[in-house]
Structures are given as C-alpha cells and as structure tokens.
Amino acid sequence: MTTRTPGSDRPAVPAYPPALLPRPRQMATDSGNLPLDASTTAAGPQPALDRLREVLRLPLPEHRDPVLRLELDDSIPSEGYRLVVDGRRARLSGGDDAGLLNGVHTIAQLVPSRVLAGGRATALPRVRISDRPRFAWRGVLLDVARHFMPVPFILRLLDLICLHRLNVLHLHLTDDQGWRLEIPRYPRLTTVGAAARANHPGGWYTAADIHTIVAYAARRGVFVVPEIEMPGHVQAAVAAYPDLGNHPERPVPVWDAWGVSEHILNVEESTVNFFRHVLTETARLFPGPYLHIGGDECPFTQWRESPAAQERMRTLGFTGEHQLYTWFMRRLAGHVTALGRRPVCWSETGAAAPPGAVVMPWREVDGAFPLGQEAGRAHDTVMVPHQYTYLDYRQSDRTDEPVAQQAVTTLADVYSFQPWVPSPGEPGRTLGVQCALWTEFMPTTDHVEYMAFPRLSAFAEIAWGSPRDGFTEFVGRLRGHLGRLDALGVQYRPLDQIEEYGR
Ligand code: TNX
C-alpha cells in the first residue's frame, strides 16, 4: 500500500452527498436514507438487476411490487438514467440497458466504500439524480504488447473502468515487442512473438482468456476494442514469420528496445492475406462493433530500399511510399468492413484514412487536422491528444517520479482537457475520448495502477462531461473518491504530491 500523510489541515470530505465521480449532470440530496437488507426486493431487466446484486452484495429477491425498481424509459436518452431514492423505495430508469448499468455504477458510489471491499450495503441515501454522458466512447487503452498483463488484472481494470462510468477497453495486442493474441493458424505469432525473454516474462491470451475478458466487460457495460498493428510496429510478427518482412533472408528477434522499429511488413499479396486471416480470427473473438488496425509510426526506409516494394509501387502506379501505406491500410480496412465491423486507425492515416474508419488523432489537439477537410469528407474521431490523455507520462516534474516517458502530464493537465468537436455544420463527429496506458515503463500491474490513478479519475470527468466548478472542487470530490480506490487496494499515486507540484 502507498503511505499517505495524515491530513488534519485538509478540508473535511462531506459524508453527504457522497463524492460522486464522475459528477452527475444533476443531483439533489435529502437527509435520511432508504434502509436495505437481505430481504430487500427488486425487479427489472436482468443484466442491470444482476449487476445491482453484485454491486450492493445483496440477494435482492424479485417481487411484483419491489423496493428497488429498475425500468427502461424511452424518454431518457441512450446511456442516460434517472435515479430517485426516497425513504421507502428507489426507482432507477434508464434510456437503455447501458443507461441502467450507468445508474447501477452510480449506486456503487452512493454506498460506503466498504461495500466495494466486500461488505453488504445497508442503506442508500435519499437522492434525485438525472444524468447522461457527453460522449458515447469513453475509453481506456491498455498496452499489453510492451508488457503482458495477466487476465485477473484486466478484470480488475474493468471493475475500475465501469466504476468511473467509462465504457471502452482498447487492448493494444501487438507491437514490436510482443504479439499477445493466439491465432491458431499462425502459432508462432505467440510461441515466438510472446515468448519469455531475458528480464521479460512473456505471455499471451488464448481464445478462452478473451472470452472471459469480453464477457466480464459486457456485464459491466464495457466493450472491448482489439487492436492489431500494421504495417509498422510489427517486429514481433516479423520475428515469428520472417516472410512477412522485407528481408526474409535476415531473421530478426522480437525487439527488446523501445521506440519505432524499422522492420515493417512487406507488401506481398501473401502478407495482406495473412493479416486478413488474423483480422477474421480477431473479429471472431471480439464481438464488439470496432476493430482497430493501427497505422501509426510507420517508417518507410525498408520499402524505399526494397526492390520488391518499389516494383509493387510502380505496378500500382504510385509515386511515393505513402501511397503504398494508404493502399495497405485501405485494403485491410476494407476487410474489416466486409467482416461487418468498423475499422479504427491512428491519425497518421490522415486525410487518406480508409472510408468509414474512425480515426484517433493522438499527435494533434484539433481533430480537423490532419483529417483534411479539403479531402471532401471527414471522419468520425475519438480524440486522444497525448498532452492530456497519455498516462504513461510523468505525473509531475519531481526528480523522484518513477522512470517514465519524459513528458509531464499532471492531474490538473488531464482535468483541463477540452476535447475538440467539429463546429456546427462541419462534417464528422467526435465519438468520444480515450486515455492511454502505454506500458514501455510499466513492467508490473502495481505500476500500471500508480500511473493510471488518480489521473484516470480526472479523465472520467472529461469523458462523461461532468459539470465543472474548477479544479479545487474536483480535488475535493477526488479526496472522497480515493476512499473507494483504497477499498479496492488500488496502488494510486498519493494526492499530496500532485497537489503541491501540480500545475
Ligand atoms: C506513441 S500513440 C505511440 C506508442 C507509444 C507511445 C508512448 C501511438 C499511436 N504510438 O507506440 O507507446 O507513443 O507514449
């Protein structure tokens, strides 16, 4: 556990209203509460009711005239909910199942944090809450390629994601340093691409692991977006199958340095087919609507020097390697579309992004660039500007911060993130926002938690679009919220240091 300085000089955290985080759109409280016990009855749609049982740790027997009623209500927008608790009953109305689950996860914060640690709920405070998220995509990226993260940790992260009413887990499954998804037709992707190496334990997910993760996420209203990187960030795959690379005669190992590897895919038809098959298998394992095909940081050196790539360029009538890259991404995006899924790619694809793809701009704060209005069409975006959302950056400029990427993104920086959205009349939509846990410098799950929290909590407010009353108000609520993270044993970075040195 992290040690914390006792804070006698801190403002007291009010017990009521509970410090909800993200803060709901509208909330009114009343004194008194609704007592709950093992005989408390409930009724409503099954997925949310089952989740409510888990959250309150009560059996909640069903009854026609229940104390806790869950219901769908067409007048509430998608993912929105309304919660009314008086001294005798509670009613949770949701625009859809996702709205009900959001409401249930607010209820998880209305009960004392000891309930998160396994105790039974004994009461709900009297409240009226009317709430809905600003964005439909409220994501967290976890890089399991640089350092493999075991399934139990992913399930724990999913508990923390839904507690913050976030709804996307983006799994970065492949990179230069590891390939973490078992593809039965190409076993070496994992037996070689995810093997243990010196100072590196290795590991990969089987189909059964993915099934566990996806089902656990779905019960919590979270969908999982798998990412298979191409045509760069693929050295682990090239190590496993040298024929995918530009120099089959010179095999390379799985990379054990950080940065951008020069070893990219070749542009043979067999390589396109290989990745088509990988994407087909990935789509079979992940039922969600999106499939991420990477596309970031692809150095063209090998294509420039490869007679085969140059020949391919000429045959296709291209004048530069960038056209070859666009061609590659479009072919694989087309395959994703044919699989009935929506492709997602990093912003490097720019104006040349495959039609219908969702683009994640990570270099720019403004989603209009480089999507290129001049291209005559805009893409839907998920905004991930690194300055605000990269939780692998240091949390302060103190010299005793653990080793991390050099850049600094404080808690206050994350809280100041104002996501770009197109102006009225401009094409395209901002589907949402996402924060990123790239794990080059996070070898252990404790370390991931330290880097993620409490910044992920600030990110959740932005993603939800909570009403803002300034950073001080947020930190006051965060203090109360940290009690929940304590109850769950989260290894977060203590607040005092951030407070003192945050910008
Ligand atoms: C850039 S963001 C990357 C990742 C690194 C990250 C480190 C993106 C698409 N590419 O490969 O892990 O920076 O901050």
Short mmCIF file of C-alpha atoms and ligand atoms in Angstrom, two decimals:
data_model
loop_
_atom_site.label_atom_id
_atom_site.label_comp_id
_atom_site.label_asym_id
_atom_site.label_seq_id
_atom_site.Cartn_x
_atom_site.Cartn_y
_atom_site.Cartn_z
CA MET A 1 0.00 0.00 0.00
CA THR A 2 1.05 3.54 -0.62
CA THR A 3 1.63 5.56 2.51
CA ARG A 4 -0.31 8.74 2.94
CA THR A 5 0.37 11.68 5.21
CA PRO A 6 -2.47 12.24 7.65
CA GLY A 7 -4.21 15.39 6.51
CA SER A 8 -5.53 17.24 9.52
CA ASP A 9 -5.28 20.54 7.64
CA ARG A 10 -7.34 19.27 4.74
CA PRO A 11 -10.94 20.34 4.28
CA ALA A 12 -13.17 17.58 5.60
CA VAL A 13 -14.77 15.36 2.97
CA PRO A 14 -18.52 15.69 3.40
CA ALA A 15 -20.16 12.31 4.02
CA TYR A 16 -23.27 13.53 2.19
CA PRO A 17 -23.71 13.97 -0.61
CA PRO A 18 -21.24 11.23 -1.42
CA ALA A 19 -18.34 12.39 -3.60
CA LEU A 20 -19.64 11.03 -6.91
CA LEU A 21 -17.03 10.80 -9.63
CA PRO A 22 -17.66 11.47 -12.45
CA ARG A 23 -20.03 14.07 -11.12
CA PRO A 24 -23.58 13.57 -12.44
CA ARG A 25 -25.29 16.23 -14.55
CA GLN A 26 -27.95 16.95 -11.95
CA MET A 27 -28.16 15.79 -8.38
CA ALA A 28 -30.21 16.81 -5.37
CA THR A 29 -29.95 15.20 -1.95
CA ASP A 30 -32.19 14.97 1.05
CA SER A 31 -31.42 13.93 4.60
CA GLY A 32 -32.20 10.38 5.60
CA ASN A 33 -31.91 7.16 3.70
CA LEU A 34 -33.54 4.01 2.43
CA PRO A 35 -32.54 1.02 4.58
CA LEU A 36 -31.51 -2.15 2.73
CA ASP A 37 -31.06 -5.71 3.96
CA ALA A 38 -31.07 -9.29 2.72
CA SER A 39 -34.86 -9.23 2.30
CA THR A 40 -34.96 -6.04 0.19
CA THR A 41 -36.84 -6.81 -3.02
CA ALA A 42 -36.12 -5.69 -6.58
CA ALA A 43 -37.40 -6.02 -10.15
CA GLY A 44 -36.23 -5.00 -13.59
CA PRO A 45 -34.28 -6.03 -16.70
CA GLN A 46 -31.93 -8.91 -15.94
CA PRO A 47 -28.47 -7.60 -16.90
CA ALA A 48 -28.75 -4.47 -14.76
CA LEU A 49 -30.52 -6.29 -11.91
CA ASP A 50 -27.79 -8.94 -11.72
CA ARG A 51 -25.18 -6.22 -11.71
CA LEU A 52 -27.04 -4.37 -8.94
CA ARG A 53 -26.93 -7.56 -6.85
CA GLU A 54 -23.17 -7.69 -7.34
CA VAL A 55 -22.72 -4.01 -6.55
CA LEU A 56 -24.83 -3.98 -3.36
CA ARG A 57 -23.79 -7.52 -2.38
CA LEU A 58 -27.40 -8.34 -1.59
CA PRO A 59 -29.58 -11.18 -2.94
CA LEU A 60 -32.42 -8.76 -3.94
CA PRO A 61 -35.22 -11.33 -4.38
CA GLU A 62 -37.62 -10.40 -7.16
CA HIS A 63 -41.05 -9.04 -6.30
CA ARG A 64 -44.02 -7.59 -8.21
CA ASP A 65 -44.06 -4.52 -6.01
CA PRO A 66 -40.35 -4.14 -5.26
CA VAL A 67 -38.42 -1.73 -3.06
CA LEU A 68 -35.84 -1.23 -5.83
CA ARG A 69 -37.34 -0.90 -9.29
CA LEU A 70 -35.26 -0.83 -12.46
CA GLU A 71 -37.04 0.08 -15.68
CA LEU A 72 -36.41 1.20 -19.26
CA ASP A 73 -37.79 4.60 -20.20
CA ASP A 74 -37.93 5.78 -23.84
CA SER A 75 -37.94 9.44 -22.84
CA ILE A 76 -34.38 9.12 -21.46
CA PRO A 77 -31.52 9.36 -23.99
CA SER A 78 -29.27 6.40 -24.74
CA GLU A 79 -26.94 5.67 -21.81
CA GLY A 80 -28.79 8.18 -19.64
CA TYR A 81 -30.54 7.30 -16.38
CA ARG A 82 -32.64 8.81 -13.63
CA LEU A 83 -32.43 7.69 -10.02
CA VAL A 84 -34.91 8.63 -7.33
CA VAL A 85 -34.39 7.29 -3.81
CA ASP A 86 -36.86 8.23 -1.09
CA GLY A 87 -37.27 6.80 2.40
CA ARG A 88 -39.31 3.80 1.18
CA ARG A 89 -38.30 2.96 -2.37
CA ALA A 90 -35.80 3.56 -5.14
CA ARG A 91 -36.51 3.79 -8.84
CA LEU A 92 -33.79 3.63 -11.45
CA SER A 93 -34.93 4.45 -15.00
CA GLY A 94 -32.59 4.03 -17.95
CA GLY A 95 -32.76 5.05 -21.60
CA ASP A 96 -31.45 1.58 -22.43
CA ASP A 97 -29.56 -1.28 -20.76
CA ALA A 98 -26.35 0.77 -20.89
CA GLY A 99 -28.15 3.63 -19.13
CA LEU A 100 -29.34 1.28 -16.41
CA LEU A 101 -25.80 -0.01 -15.93
CA ASN A 102 -24.52 3.57 -15.65
CA GLY A 103 -27.13 4.12 -12.96
CA VAL A 104 -26.09 0.95 -11.15
CA HIS A 105 -22.47 2.13 -11.18
CA THR A 106 -23.57 5.45 -9.68
CA ILE A 107 -25.33 3.43 -6.98
CA ALA A 108 -21.97 1.69 -6.40
CA GLN A 109 -20.66 5.11 -5.35
CA LEU A 110 -23.70 6.02 -3.24
CA VAL A 111 -22.99 3.23 -0.77
CA PRO A 112 -19.97 3.38 1.59
CA SER A 113 -16.66 2.29 0.08
CA ARG A 114 -16.51 -0.73 2.43
CA VAL A 115 -19.17 -2.26 0.15
CA LEU A 116 -16.63 -2.16 -2.68
CA ALA A 117 -14.32 -4.10 -0.39
CA GLY A 118 -16.92 -6.85 0.08
CA GLY A 119 -19.31 -5.61 2.78
CA ARG A 120 -23.09 -5.67 2.34
CA ALA A 121 -24.91 -2.44 1.58
CA THR A 122 -27.20 -1.37 4.45
CA ALA A 123 -28.74 1.82 3.04
CA LEU A 124 -28.99 4.19 0.09
CA PRO A 125 -29.00 7.95 0.68
CA ARG A 126 -32.08 9.88 -0.47
CA VAL A 127 -31.18 11.42 -3.83
CA ARG A 128 -32.60 12.53 -7.15
CA ILE A 129 -30.12 12.19 -9.99
CA SER A 130 -30.65 12.86 -13.67
CA ASP A 131 -27.62 12.03 -15.73
CA ARG A 132 -26.23 11.13 -19.13
CA PRO A 133 -22.76 11.06 -20.71
CA ARG A 134 -21.46 13.65 -23.14
CA PHE A 135 -19.61 11.09 -25.28
CA ALA A 136 -20.57 7.60 -26.41
CA TRP A 137 -16.92 6.41 -26.50
CA ARG A 138 -15.22 6.79 -23.13
CA GLY A 139 -12.13 4.70 -23.46
CA VAL A 140 -9.02 3.42 -21.77
CA LEU A 141 -6.19 1.94 -23.83
CA LEU A 142 -4.10 -0.74 -22.18
CA ASP A 143 -0.88 -1.72 -23.96
CA VAL A 144 -0.44 -5.43 -23.28
CA ALA A 145 2.16 -5.79 -26.04
CA ARG A 146 5.10 -4.00 -24.40
CA HIS A 147 4.38 -5.72 -21.10
CA PHE A 148 1.92 -8.57 -20.92
CA MET A 149 -0.86 -8.01 -18.38
CA PRO A 150 -2.46 -11.11 -16.83
CA VAL A 151 -6.21 -11.73 -17.18
CA PRO A 152 -7.06 -11.12 -13.46
CA PHE A 153 -5.56 -7.64 -13.74
CA ILE A 154 -7.59 -6.88 -16.85
CA LEU A 155 -10.76 -7.90 -14.98
CA ARG A 156 -9.76 -5.65 -12.09
CA LEU A 157 -9.17 -2.78 -14.52
CA LEU A 158 -12.63 -3.42 -15.98
CA ASP A 159 -14.11 -3.04 -12.48
CA LEU A 160 -12.33 0.30 -12.17
CA ILE A 161 -13.36 1.38 -15.67
CA CYS A 162 -17.07 0.80 -15.04
CA LEU A 163 -16.85 2.37 -11.57
CA HIS A 164 -15.86 5.56 -13.45
CA ARG A 165 -18.72 5.08 -15.96
CA LEU A 166 -16.22 4.61 -18.77
CA ASN A 167 -17.28 2.10 -21.42
CA VAL A 168 -14.41 1.10 -23.74
CA LEU A 169 -11.32 -1.00 -23.10
CA HIS A 170 -8.96 -0.72 -26.06
CA LEU A 171 -6.45 -3.59 -25.94
CA HIS A 172 -3.24 -2.84 -27.83
CA LEU A 173 -2.46 -6.51 -28.52
CA THR A 174 0.51 -6.43 -30.88
CA ASP A 175 3.66 -4.38 -31.32
CA ASP A 176 7.39 -4.64 -31.99
CA GLN A 177 7.97 -6.11 -28.52
CA GLY A 178 5.20 -8.70 -28.37
CA TRP A 179 2.22 -10.40 -30.04
CA ARG A 180 -0.32 -11.29 -27.35
CA LEU A 181 -3.28 -12.83 -29.21
CA GLU A 182 -3.26 -16.52 -30.07
CA ILE A 183 -4.13 -17.10 -33.74
CA PRO A 184 -4.41 -20.90 -34.18
CA ARG A 185 -3.47 -20.82 -37.88
CA TYR A 186 -0.21 -18.97 -37.09
CA PRO A 187 1.01 -20.42 -33.77
CA ARG A 188 4.46 -18.84 -33.98
CA LEU A 189 2.91 -15.38 -33.58
CA THR A 190 2.60 -16.22 -29.89
CA THR A 191 5.08 -19.07 -29.31
CA VAL A 192 7.82 -16.83 -30.73
CA GLY A 193 6.20 -13.37 -30.58
CA ALA A 194 5.14 -13.66 -26.93
CA ALA A 195 7.88 -15.92 -25.57
CA ALA A 196 9.63 -15.07 -22.30
CA ARG A 197 12.98 -13.36 -22.81
CA ALA A 198 15.72 -12.06 -20.55
CA ASN A 199 14.06 -9.77 -17.96
CA HIS A 200 10.75 -10.20 -19.74
CA PRO A 201 8.22 -12.79 -18.58
CA GLY A 202 6.20 -13.06 -21.84
CA GLY A 203 2.62 -14.30 -22.13
CA TRP A 204 -0.41 -14.25 -24.42
CA TYR A 205 -4.19 -14.59 -24.42
CA THR A 206 -5.95 -17.73 -25.61
CA ALA A 207 -9.45 -17.72 -27.07
CA ALA A 208 -10.76 -18.76 -23.62
CA ASP A 209 -8.98 -15.79 -21.99
CA ILE A 210 -10.52 -13.39 -24.49
CA HIS A 211 -13.94 -14.92 -23.90
CA THR A 212 -13.52 -14.33 -20.15
CA ILE A 213 -12.46 -10.72 -20.67
CA VAL A 214 -15.17 -9.87 -23.21
CA ALA A 215 -17.97 -11.44 -21.13
CA TYR A 216 -16.80 -9.74 -17.92
CA ALA A 217 -16.67 -6.41 -19.75
CA ALA A 218 -20.11 -6.84 -21.32
CA ARG A 219 -21.76 -7.50 -17.95
CA ARG A 220 -20.37 -4.11 -16.86
CA GLY A 221 -21.45 -2.21 -19.97
CA VAL A 222 -17.92 -2.04 -21.37
CA PHE A 223 -17.00 -3.08 -24.91
CA VAL A 224 -13.54 -4.25 -25.81
CA VAL A 225 -11.80 -2.88 -28.92
CA PRO A 226 -8.91 -5.10 -30.06
CA GLU A 227 -6.00 -3.55 -31.92
CA ILE A 228 -3.79 -5.40 -34.38
CA GLU A 229 -1.00 -3.06 -35.52
CA MET A 230 0.11 -2.79 -39.16
CA PRO A 231 2.09 -2.15 -41.32
CA GLY A 232 4.58 -0.80 -38.74
CA HIS A 233 5.03 -1.77 -35.07
CA VAL A 234 5.14 -5.40 -36.21
CA GLN A 235 8.63 -6.63 -35.39
CA ALA A 236 7.28 -9.41 -33.12
CA ALA A 237 5.23 -10.78 -36.04
CA VAL A 238 8.19 -10.48 -38.41
CA ALA A 239 10.34 -12.33 -35.86
CA ALA A 240 7.78 -15.14 -35.84
CA TYR A 241 7.27 -15.23 -39.63
CA PRO A 242 10.25 -13.67 -41.45
CA ASP A 243 8.35 -13.97 -44.77
CA LEU A 244 6.15 -11.07 -43.59
CA GLY A 245 9.15 -8.73 -43.56
CA ASN A 246 11.22 -7.04 -46.21
CA HIS A 247 14.30 -9.18 -45.52
CA PRO A 248 13.18 -12.81 -45.08
CA GLU A 249 16.79 -13.87 -45.51
CA ARG A 250 17.81 -11.92 -42.38
CA PRO A 251 15.55 -13.02 -39.48
CA VAL A 252 15.10 -10.54 -36.63
CA PRO A 253 14.37 -11.22 -32.95
CA VAL A 254 11.36 -9.81 -31.07
CA TRP A 255 12.51 -6.28 -30.29
CA ASP A 256 13.83 -5.58 -26.81
CA ALA A 257 14.26 -1.82 -27.13
CA TRP A 258 11.63 0.95 -27.12
CA GLY A 259 10.89 3.33 -29.96
CA VAL A 260 9.87 2.79 -33.56
CA SER A 261 11.32 -0.28 -35.28
CA GLU A 262 12.35 -0.11 -38.94
CA HIS A 263 11.06 -3.64 -39.51
CA ILE A 264 7.71 -3.16 -41.20
CA LEU A 265 5.58 -5.54 -43.25
CA ASN A 266 6.30 -6.19 -46.89
CA VAL A 267 3.56 -5.53 -49.45
CA GLU A 268 3.20 -9.02 -50.89
CA GLU A 269 -0.28 -10.38 -51.51
CA SER A 270 0.55 -13.23 -49.13
CA THR A 271 1.15 -10.70 -46.33
CA VAL A 272 -2.15 -8.93 -46.98
CA ASN A 273 -3.84 -12.34 -46.81
CA PHE A 274 -2.03 -13.27 -43.62
CA PHE A 275 -3.33 -10.14 -41.91
CA ARG A 276 -6.80 -10.64 -43.38
CA HIS A 277 -6.88 -14.01 -41.70
CA VAL A 278 -5.62 -12.53 -38.42
CA LEU A 279 -8.39 -9.91 -38.53
CA THR A 280 -11.04 -12.53 -39.31
CA GLU A 281 -9.96 -14.53 -36.26
CA THR A 282 -9.81 -11.35 -34.14
CA ALA A 283 -13.35 -10.42 -35.17
CA ARG A 284 -14.49 -13.93 -34.21
CA LEU A 285 -13.06 -13.47 -30.71
CA PHE A 286 -14.21 -9.88 -30.08
CA PRO A 287 -17.91 -9.35 -30.79
CA GLY A 288 -17.80 -5.53 -30.42
CA PRO A 289 -18.52 -3.19 -33.34
CA TYR A 290 -14.95 -1.83 -33.74
CA LEU A 291 -11.65 -3.34 -34.84
CA HIS A 292 -8.50 -1.21 -34.63
CA ILE A 293 -5.89 -1.77 -37.33
CA GLY A 294 -3.14 0.54 -36.03
CA GLY A 295 -1.34 2.51 -38.71
CA ASP A 296 0.84 4.72 -36.51
CA GLU A 297 4.57 5.45 -36.82
CA CYS A 298 5.43 3.50 -39.95
CA PRO A 299 8.95 4.36 -41.21
CA PHE A 300 9.25 3.78 -44.97
CA THR A 301 13.01 3.08 -45.07
CA GLN A 302 12.66 -0.62 -45.85
CA TRP A 303 10.10 -0.02 -48.61
CA ARG A 304 12.39 2.60 -50.12
CA GLU A 305 15.26 0.13 -50.17
CA SER A 306 13.29 -2.95 -51.20
CA PRO A 307 13.23 -3.75 -54.94
CA ALA A 308 10.02 -5.77 -54.40
CA ALA A 309 8.23 -2.86 -52.68
CA GLN A 310 9.45 -0.43 -55.36
CA GLU A 311 8.22 -2.79 -58.06
CA ARG A 312 4.85 -3.07 -56.34
CA MET A 313 4.66 0.73 -56.22
CA ARG A 314 5.30 1.02 -59.95
CA THR A 315 2.78 -1.69 -60.81
CA LEU A 316 0.13 0.12 -58.77
CA GLY A 317 1.04 3.42 -60.40
CA PHE A 318 2.15 5.06 -57.15
CA THR A 319 4.78 7.77 -56.93
CA GLY A 320 5.58 7.58 -53.20
CA GLU A 321 5.71 5.10 -50.33
CA HIS A 322 2.93 6.96 -48.57
CA GLN A 323 0.54 5.82 -51.30
CA LEU A 324 1.64 2.26 -50.67
CA TYR A 325 0.89 2.72 -46.98
CA THR A 326 -2.57 4.16 -47.75
CA TRP A 327 -3.23 1.29 -50.13
CA PHE A 328 -2.26 -1.24 -47.46
CA MET A 329 -4.43 0.35 -44.76
CA ARG A 330 -7.39 0.65 -47.10
CA ARG A 331 -7.23 -2.98 -48.14
CA LEU A 332 -7.21 -4.20 -44.56
CA ALA A 333 -9.86 -1.65 -43.50
CA GLY A 334 -11.98 -2.94 -46.39
CA HIS A 335 -11.62 -6.44 -44.98
CA VAL A 336 -12.76 -5.22 -41.54
CA THR A 337 -15.79 -3.61 -43.16
CA ALA A 338 -16.53 -6.85 -45.01
CA LEU A 339 -16.45 -8.61 -41.63
CA GLY A 340 -19.28 -6.29 -40.55
CA ARG A 341 -17.10 -4.23 -38.22
CA ARG A 342 -15.99 -0.63 -38.24
CA PRO A 343 -12.24 -0.07 -38.71
CA VAL A 344 -10.40 2.30 -36.38
CA CYS A 345 -6.92 3.67 -37.10
CA TRP A 346 -4.39 6.12 -35.72
CA SER A 347 -4.23 9.64 -37.09
CA GLU A 348 -1.20 9.02 -39.34
CA THR A 349 -3.63 7.73 -41.90
CA GLY A 350 -4.81 11.38 -42.03
CA ALA A 351 -6.84 12.52 -44.99
CA ALA A 352 -6.10 9.17 -46.57
CA ALA A 353 -7.87 7.25 -43.81
CA PRO A 354 -10.00 4.42 -45.14
CA PRO A 355 -13.60 5.45 -45.88
CA GLY A 356 -15.85 4.83 -42.90
CA ALA A 357 -12.95 4.42 -40.50
CA VAL A 358 -12.91 6.02 -37.06
CA VAL A 359 -9.69 8.00 -36.65
CA MET A 360 -7.79 8.52 -33.40
CA PRO A 361 -5.77 11.74 -33.60
CA TRP A 362 -3.04 11.43 -30.99
CA ARG A 363 -0.49 13.99 -32.18
CA GLU A 364 -2.91 16.87 -32.57
CA VAL A 365 -5.33 18.52 -30.19
CA ASP A 366 -7.50 19.50 -33.16
CA GLY A 367 -9.29 16.67 -34.93
CA ALA A 368 -9.82 18.76 -38.08
CA PHE A 369 -6.12 18.34 -38.74
CA PRO A 370 -4.86 16.13 -40.29
CA LEU A 371 -8.20 14.72 -41.32
CA GLY A 372 -8.22 17.22 -44.13
CA GLN A 373 -11.49 18.97 -44.82
CA GLU A 374 -10.05 19.51 -48.29
CA ALA A 375 -10.34 15.79 -48.85
CA GLY A 376 -14.06 16.50 -49.08
CA ARG A 377 -15.11 14.18 -46.30
CA ALA A 378 -14.47 13.99 -42.63
CA HIS A 379 -14.07 11.03 -40.37
CA ASP A 380 -15.56 10.30 -37.03
CA THR A 381 -12.87 10.68 -34.40
CA VAL A 382 -12.02 9.55 -30.93
CA MET A 383 -9.82 12.31 -29.52
CA VAL A 384 -6.66 11.09 -27.79
CA PRO A 385 -4.27 14.09 -27.74
CA HIS A 386 -1.17 12.84 -25.96
CA GLN A 387 -0.65 16.04 -23.93
CA TYR A 388 -3.83 15.36 -21.96
CA THR A 389 -4.52 11.65 -22.23
CA TYR A 390 -1.20 9.77 -22.13
CA LEU A 391 -0.99 8.37 -18.66
CA ASP A 392 2.47 6.93 -19.35
CA TYR A 393 3.85 10.48 -18.99
CA ARG A 394 5.33 11.53 -15.65
CA GLN A 395 2.80 12.87 -13.12
CA SER A 396 5.00 15.80 -12.07
CA ASP A 397 8.44 17.20 -12.80
CA ARG A 398 9.78 15.99 -9.44
CA THR A 399 13.04 14.08 -9.65
CA ASP A 400 11.66 11.21 -7.57
CA GLU A 401 8.92 10.28 -10.07
CA PRO A 402 9.38 6.70 -11.24
CA VAL A 403 11.03 6.19 -14.62
CA ALA A 404 8.50 7.01 -17.34
CA GLN A 405 8.22 8.83 -20.64
CA GLN A 406 9.93 12.21 -20.24
CA ALA A 407 6.89 14.41 -20.83
CA VAL A 408 4.84 15.54 -17.82
CA THR A 409 1.04 15.38 -17.65
CA THR A 410 -0.27 16.33 -14.22
CA LEU A 411 -3.66 15.60 -12.74
CA ALA A 412 -4.56 19.24 -13.40
CA ASP A 413 -3.46 18.89 -17.04
CA VAL A 414 -5.80 15.94 -17.52
CA TYR A 415 -8.63 17.82 -15.84
CA SER A 416 -8.04 20.79 -18.19
CA PHE A 417 -8.55 18.67 -21.33
CA GLN A 418 -11.18 20.21 -23.59
CA PRO A 419 -11.91 17.68 -26.32
CA TRP A 420 -12.15 19.02 -29.85
CA VAL A 421 -15.54 18.63 -31.51
CA PRO A 422 -16.43 19.79 -35.03
CA SER A 423 -18.17 23.16 -35.22
CA PRO A 424 -21.84 23.12 -36.23
CA GLY A 425 -22.05 22.48 -39.97
CA GLU A 426 -18.61 20.84 -40.13
CA PRO A 427 -18.66 17.20 -41.21
CA GLY A 428 -17.68 14.31 -38.96
CA ARG A 429 -18.35 13.65 -35.32
CA THR A 430 -16.32 13.32 -32.16
CA LEU A 431 -17.48 9.94 -30.90
CA GLY A 432 -15.54 10.36 -27.72
CA VAL A 433 -12.23 10.43 -25.93
CA GLN A 434 -9.73 7.92 -24.64
CA CYS A 435 -6.77 7.86 -22.27
CA ALA A 436 -3.76 5.61 -22.80
CA LEU A 437 -1.66 3.33 -20.65
CA TRP A 438 1.31 2.58 -22.88
CA THR A 439 3.43 0.20 -20.87
CA GLU A 440 7.04 0.57 -22.01
CA PHE A 441 7.89 1.74 -18.48
CA MET A 442 5.23 -0.20 -16.58
CA PRO A 443 6.55 -3.71 -16.03
CA THR A 444 4.11 -4.57 -13.21
CA THR A 445 0.39 -4.20 -12.66
CA ASP A 446 1.04 -2.13 -9.49
CA HIS A 447 2.99 0.25 -11.63
CA VAL A 448 0.14 0.50 -14.13
CA GLU A 449 -2.21 1.41 -11.26
CA TYR A 450 0.22 4.03 -9.99
CA MET A 451 0.38 5.69 -13.40
CA ALA A 452 -3.35 5.34 -14.07
CA PHE A 453 -4.67 6.75 -10.80
CA PRO A 454 -5.76 9.29 -9.89
CA ARG A 455 -5.37 10.78 -13.39
CA LEU A 456 -7.84 8.28 -14.87
CA SER A 457 -10.45 9.65 -12.44
CA ALA A 458 -9.92 13.18 -13.84
CA PHE A 459 -10.16 11.77 -17.35
CA ALA A 460 -13.51 10.15 -16.48
CA GLU A 461 -14.97 13.59 -15.65
CA ILE A 462 -13.95 14.86 -19.09
CA ALA A 463 -15.29 11.81 -20.88
CA TRP A 464 -18.59 12.00 -19.01
CA GLY A 465 -18.86 15.77 -19.48
CA SER A 466 -19.44 16.44 -15.79
CA PRO A 467 -20.41 19.97 -14.70
CA ARG A 468 -17.27 21.91 -13.82
CA ASP A 469 -16.73 24.10 -10.80
CA GLY A 470 -12.96 24.35 -11.05
CA PHE A 471 -10.04 22.11 -10.13
CA THR A 472 -10.40 22.69 -6.37
CA GLU A 473 -13.97 21.41 -6.36
CA PHE A 474 -12.84 18.39 -8.37
CA VAL A 475 -9.96 17.63 -5.99
CA GLY A 476 -12.32 17.90 -3.02
CA ARG A 477 -14.51 15.21 -4.55
CA LEU A 478 -11.50 13.20 -5.60
CA ARG A 479 -10.37 13.01 -1.95
CA GLY A 480 -13.62 11.25 -1.12
CA HIS A 481 -13.33 9.07 -4.22
CA LEU A 482 -9.84 7.93 -3.20
CA GLY A 483 -11.55 6.14 -0.31
CA ARG A 484 -13.11 3.87 -2.94
CA LEU A 485 -9.75 3.25 -4.58
CA ASP A 486 -8.34 2.48 -1.10
CA ALA A 487 -11.16 -0.01 -0.51
CA LEU A 488 -10.19 -1.72 -3.76
CA GLY A 489 -6.49 -1.67 -2.86
CA VAL A 490 -5.56 0.47 -5.86
CA GLN A 491 -1.88 1.48 -5.82
CA TYR A 492 -2.55 5.08 -6.84
CA ARG A 493 -0.15 7.99 -6.67
CA PRO A 494 -0.77 9.90 -3.43
CA LEU A 495 -2.57 13.16 -3.93
CA ASP A 496 -0.49 15.47 -1.74
CA GLN A 497 2.50 15.46 -4.04
CA ILE A 498 0.37 16.19 -7.06
CA GLU A 499 -1.39 18.97 -5.19
CA GLU A 500 1.85 20.57 -4.20
CA TYR A 501 3.59 20.27 -7.52
CA GLY A 502 0.69 20.08 -9.96
CA ARG A 503 0.36 22.97 -12.33
C1 TNX B 1 3.33 6.74 -29.28
S1 TNX B 1 0.31 6.80 -29.72
C2 TNX B 1 2.85 5.52 -29.69
C3 TNX B 1 3.07 4.33 -28.85
C4 TNX B 1 3.96 4.62 -27.68
C5 TNX B 1 3.59 5.94 -27.06
C6 TNX B 1 4.41 6.29 -25.86
C7 TNX B 1 0.75 5.82 -30.76
C8 TNX B 1 -0.24 5.50 -31.74
N1 TNX B 1 2.03 5.35 -30.77
O1 TNX B 1 3.59 3.28 -29.64
O2 TNX B 1 3.82 3.59 -26.75
O3 TNX B 1 3.76 6.97 -28.02
O4 TNX B 1 3.93 7.42 -25.21
#
